[in-house]
Amino acid sequence: MSERLPRKVLVTQRFFDAESLVYLRANGCEVELVPLADGQADGDLSEDQLQALLADADAWIVGHAWVTGSLLARLPRLQAIARRGVGYERVDLAAVRASGKVATIAVGGNDASVADHALAMMLALGRRLGDSKARMINGDWTIALGGDLYGKTVGVIGLGRIGRGVVKRLSGFDVRVLACSRTPDWDYGREAGVRFVELDTLLAESDYVTLHMPLNDETRLLIDAAALSRMKPGAMLINTARGGLVDDRALLEALLDGVIAGAGLDVFLSETDGSYRTTTEALLALPNVVATPHSGASTHEGLQRTNLIAAQCVVAVLDGENPPAHCVIADGRRGQGGL
């Protein structure tokens, strides 16, 4: 067997673990980890910066950078683009196919991490953990009464891998679970004790509403002022999916006016639209908002899983083989498929 020539893999994400590095190097890859400044993500890099970094790369393990047609046209050597995550609204799939390249996502790697995060937000909101700590720091040890998750009604919008993970975790809390899905799986519903309902019914009856769907033209701003007005006054909204699913300005007004009782937010519209920055800051200042910096998938274990899946997809493409079909979002190689 002839010795394999080194293939260069560029990683523009933090927290790339040793096991995934070992895997890539054992499969004939030279790996370059791009150093990012504190608070910087690869989505902050300009197209010119990305082109300079990727000029001699055969594969790219990417986080939140925009993968555009104009960028791909400047990178003839690049063969594989592997997202360390599952969302791909920033990837131009048509351009990937037209350029003969392959784009993949890390399906299954962070499902458990995000499902855990959604439950953590429900519990933190219900028991007023953030508000209580802030009061104590200011010397106020008065008990802030919260509420149980036990016995409540939870509405799950989107029943993919993460949504089902949330349902599984909720089984220990003796809750009533409602679900809204484009394609209801009635057998699953019977087995898991989930009642499928229309969106309006879910919003009207749920004490907690948690979002678990992709961002696309159909779901963009799904939770707007009208949807928020249909929720219970004491309800909580959880968004660990995508910022564009919720109209953050309408959410801020709903929280200030008492239309709903609280929100747990891991994602924000300001991540992609700077005009919402002041809205995000106002949301963060509210005592009935629990917030994290798009970190729902970012656990040691979750990132190790997604790193390795991305690495395995890269090696498969560079070896001229097919990555797992459920990870492929675009495949421009002759005779190949893709979503």
XYZ file of C-alpha atoms in Angstrom, residues 19-330:
312
model
C -9.059 12.416 20.093
C -10.383 14.036 16.914
C -6.918 15.436 16.134
C -5.408 11.980 16.545
C -8.069 10.521 14.246
C -7.373 13.039 11.472
C -3.600 12.659 11.715
C -3.868 8.859 11.724
C -5.752 9.179 8.447
C -3.048 11.191 6.691
C -4.259 14.693 7.484
C -2.276 17.707 8.559
C -4.449 19.808 10.853
C -4.282 23.568 11.342
C -6.275 25.056 14.217
C -7.014 28.723 13.557
C -6.429 30.826 16.695
C -9.428 33.017 17.402
C -9.395 36.018 19.711
C -11.455 35.963 22.901
C -15.083 36.450 21.994
C -14.406 35.884 18.295
C -16.062 33.161 16.203
C -15.339 32.100 12.649
C -18.556 33.851 11.651
C -16.750 37.113 12.432
C -14.057 36.446 9.816
C -14.388 38.235 6.488
C -14.478 36.366 3.193
C -10.986 37.654 2.408
C -9.707 36.339 5.751
C -11.336 32.953 5.172
C -9.950 32.741 1.631
C -6.431 33.414 2.888
C -6.737 30.758 5.586
C -8.284 28.159 3.283
C -6.181 28.728 0.156
C -4.214 25.473 0.550
C -6.793 23.480 2.539
C -8.352 20.258 1.289
C -11.061 20.261 3.952
C -12.640 22.735 6.331
C -14.239 22.001 9.703
C -16.422 25.052 10.231
C -18.674 26.505 12.884
C -20.761 29.575 12.069
C -18.936 31.104 9.096
C -20.938 31.867 5.963
C -20.129 29.350 3.227
C -20.947 31.355 0.111
C -20.657 30.762 -3.602
C -18.159 33.593 -3.980
C -15.932 32.101 -1.274
C -16.074 28.581 -2.719
C -15.183 29.896 -6.180
C -11.920 31.202 -4.691
C -11.030 27.801 -3.195
C -10.500 25.297 -6.028
C -8.472 22.930 -3.832
C -11.113 22.629 -1.106
C -13.068 19.366 -1.286
C -15.002 19.063 1.958
C -16.864 21.464 4.254
C -17.874 19.799 7.524
C -20.090 21.744 9.926
C -19.482 20.950 13.579
C -23.180 21.223 14.292
C -26.473 20.497 12.584
C -27.833 23.840 11.367
C -26.811 24.805 7.856
C -28.714 27.968 6.989
C -25.336 29.693 6.450
C -24.232 27.178 3.816
C -25.083 27.853 0.158
C -25.988 24.297 -0.821
C -26.416 25.073 -4.511
C -22.946 26.621 -4.605
C -21.454 23.576 -2.882
C -22.946 21.296 -5.518
C -21.999 23.583 -8.409
C -18.380 23.705 -7.214
C -18.118 19.911 -6.990
C -17.540 19.939 -3.262
C -19.235 18.113 -0.352
C -20.847 19.672 2.701
C -21.800 17.715 5.809
C -23.283 18.256 9.262
C -22.602 16.411 12.526
C -25.959 14.714 12.957
C -26.510 13.168 16.380
C -23.460 14.620 18.070
C -25.074 17.289 20.218
C -28.682 16.107 20.554
C -28.322 15.068 24.188
C -26.468 18.255 25.122
C -29.147 20.559 23.708
C -31.994 18.498 25.192
C -30.307 18.724 28.606
C -29.935 22.481 28.136
C -33.630 22.950 27.366
C -34.586 21.123 30.573
C -32.047 23.164 32.539
C -33.673 26.365 31.293
C -37.157 25.175 32.251
C -35.999 24.368 35.774
C -33.984 27.572 36.144
C -36.947 29.693 35.051
C -39.497 27.865 37.140
C -37.397 28.009 40.299
C -36.141 31.565 39.584
C -32.506 30.554 40.008
C -30.970 33.537 38.216
C -33.245 36.048 39.926
C -32.589 34.494 43.347
C -28.809 34.640 42.927
C -28.945 38.276 41.785
C -31.034 39.183 44.842
C -28.620 37.415 47.186
C -25.606 39.184 45.674
C -27.377 42.456 46.477
C -27.972 41.329 50.059
C -31.624 40.370 49.650
C -32.163 36.832 50.952
C -35.947 37.033 50.704
C -37.310 33.815 49.205
C -38.526 34.308 45.634
C -41.298 31.751 45.201
C -41.026 29.735 42.016
C -43.055 26.927 40.519
C -42.722 23.220 39.899
C -42.089 21.652 36.531
C -43.875 18.630 37.990
C -47.447 18.318 36.785
C -47.218 21.088 34.190
C -48.058 21.019 30.484
C -45.056 21.295 28.160
C -45.452 22.091 24.479
C -42.697 20.835 22.191
C -42.593 22.435 18.750
C -40.548 20.186 16.479
C -40.085 16.494 17.202
C -36.773 15.653 15.617
C -33.883 14.111 17.509
C -33.588 16.958 20.038
C -37.329 17.381 20.515
C -37.686 13.672 21.247
C -34.742 13.897 23.631
C -36.604 16.605 25.544
C -39.741 14.438 25.666
C -37.707 11.532 27.040
C -36.206 13.699 29.776
C -39.602 15.112 30.696
C -40.956 11.644 31.456
C -39.503 11.832 34.965
C -41.426 15.006 35.808
C -44.967 13.637 35.349
C -45.847 16.358 32.874
C -48.423 16.447 30.109
C -46.659 16.758 26.753
C -48.192 18.402 23.711
C -46.368 18.439 20.402
C -46.653 20.256 17.103
C -44.996 18.644 14.089
C -45.325 18.922 10.320
C -45.315 15.123 10.115
C -46.864 13.646 13.286
C -45.634 10.155 14.139
C -48.746 8.736 15.758
C -47.061 5.490 16.824
C -44.329 7.449 18.596
C -46.951 9.671 20.202
C -48.782 6.696 21.688
C -45.568 5.113 22.956
C -44.160 8.329 24.441
C -47.417 9.685 25.821
C -47.347 12.709 23.502
C -50.513 14.366 22.207
C -50.162 15.967 18.771
C -52.052 19.265 18.440
C -52.168 22.340 16.235
C -49.858 25.236 17.095
C -52.651 27.439 18.477
C -53.766 24.694 20.880
C -50.215 24.077 22.031
C -49.623 27.770 22.709
C -52.907 28.177 24.582
C -52.511 25.138 26.851
C -48.760 24.937 27.582
C -47.024 26.204 30.708
C -43.676 25.810 28.926
C -43.182 26.083 25.157
C -39.855 24.798 23.847
C -38.653 25.197 20.244
C -36.776 22.461 18.381
C -37.028 23.028 14.649
C -34.679 24.273 11.909
C -34.752 27.833 10.640
C -36.197 28.163 7.160
C -38.733 30.301 5.290
C -41.613 28.390 6.882
C -40.392 28.694 10.486
C -38.794 32.165 10.437
C -40.403 34.376 13.134
C -42.853 31.585 13.941
C -43.171 33.012 17.449
C -44.230 36.585 16.761
C -46.437 39.021 18.675
C -49.597 37.192 17.633
C -48.239 33.814 18.736
C -47.044 35.235 22.062
C -50.492 36.722 22.678
C -51.992 33.230 22.411
C -49.785 31.845 25.196
C -50.821 31.591 28.848
C -49.955 34.688 30.928
C -47.852 32.479 33.216
C -46.142 30.569 30.428
C -42.420 30.329 29.726
C -40.796 30.246 26.265
C -37.592 28.233 25.693
C -35.493 28.682 22.550
C -32.366 26.563 22.182
C -32.794 26.141 18.418
C -32.328 29.226 16.215
C -32.645 32.933 16.923
C -34.729 33.617 13.824
C -37.590 31.462 15.112
C -38.631 34.201 17.557
C -39.322 37.893 16.998
C -37.133 39.141 19.844
C -38.642 42.623 19.833
C -42.115 41.164 20.231
C -40.788 38.865 22.949
C -39.303 41.787 24.858
C -42.628 43.624 24.753
C -44.496 40.486 25.824
C -42.229 40.059 28.838
C -42.421 43.716 29.835
C -46.218 43.735 29.511
C -46.709 40.433 31.369
C -48.127 38.656 28.331
C -45.902 35.692 29.279
C -43.966 35.078 32.497
C -40.432 34.330 31.323
C -38.045 33.107 28.646
C -35.008 30.867 28.418
C -32.861 31.938 25.472
C -29.725 30.347 24.079
C -30.072 32.007 20.662
C -30.890 35.528 19.529
C -31.766 37.396 16.354
C -28.830 39.713 17.036
C -26.464 36.855 16.175
C -27.251 37.464 12.510
C -28.805 40.935 12.559
C -26.921 43.639 14.428
C -29.985 45.895 14.539
C -31.362 43.622 17.276
C -28.378 44.162 19.578
C -30.153 46.632 21.864
C -33.125 44.260 22.032
C -30.854 41.434 23.163
C -29.295 43.663 25.814
C -32.746 44.616 27.102
C -33.766 40.944 27.272
C -30.602 40.060 29.199
C -31.398 42.747 31.770
C -34.760 41.211 32.696
C -34.919 39.096 35.877
C -37.349 36.659 34.239
C -34.979 35.812 31.379
C -32.398 33.025 31.634
C -29.804 33.400 28.894
C -26.734 31.632 27.547
C -24.449 32.573 24.599
C -25.544 29.934 22.034
C -23.863 27.307 24.189
C -26.576 24.654 24.387
C -24.520 22.218 22.320
C -21.217 23.180 23.927
C -20.382 20.579 26.511
C -17.077 18.706 26.631
C -18.865 15.519 25.622
C -21.089 17.096 22.972
C -18.203 18.841 21.238
C -16.090 15.695 21.310
C -18.901 13.850 19.559
C -19.475 16.525 16.924
C -15.734 17.019 16.362
C -15.282 13.329 15.647
C -18.301 13.117 13.338
C -17.010 16.118 11.369
C -13.538 14.541 11.212
C -14.955 11.223 9.998
C -16.934 13.000 7.264
C -13.808 14.864 6.136
C -11.738 11.684 5.921
C -14.464 9.893 3.966
C -14.609 12.675 1.363
C -10.832 12.966 1.052
C -10.640 9.197 0.608
C -13.173 9.414 -2.222
C -15.811 7.631 -0.165
C -19.279 8.587 1.037
C -19.863 10.068 4.483
C -22.939 8.755 6.326
C -25.948 9.692 4.195
C -27.742 11.404 7.082
C -24.774 13.782 7.475
C -24.598 14.878 3.830
C -26.374 18.138 3.014
C -24.831 18.719 -0.432
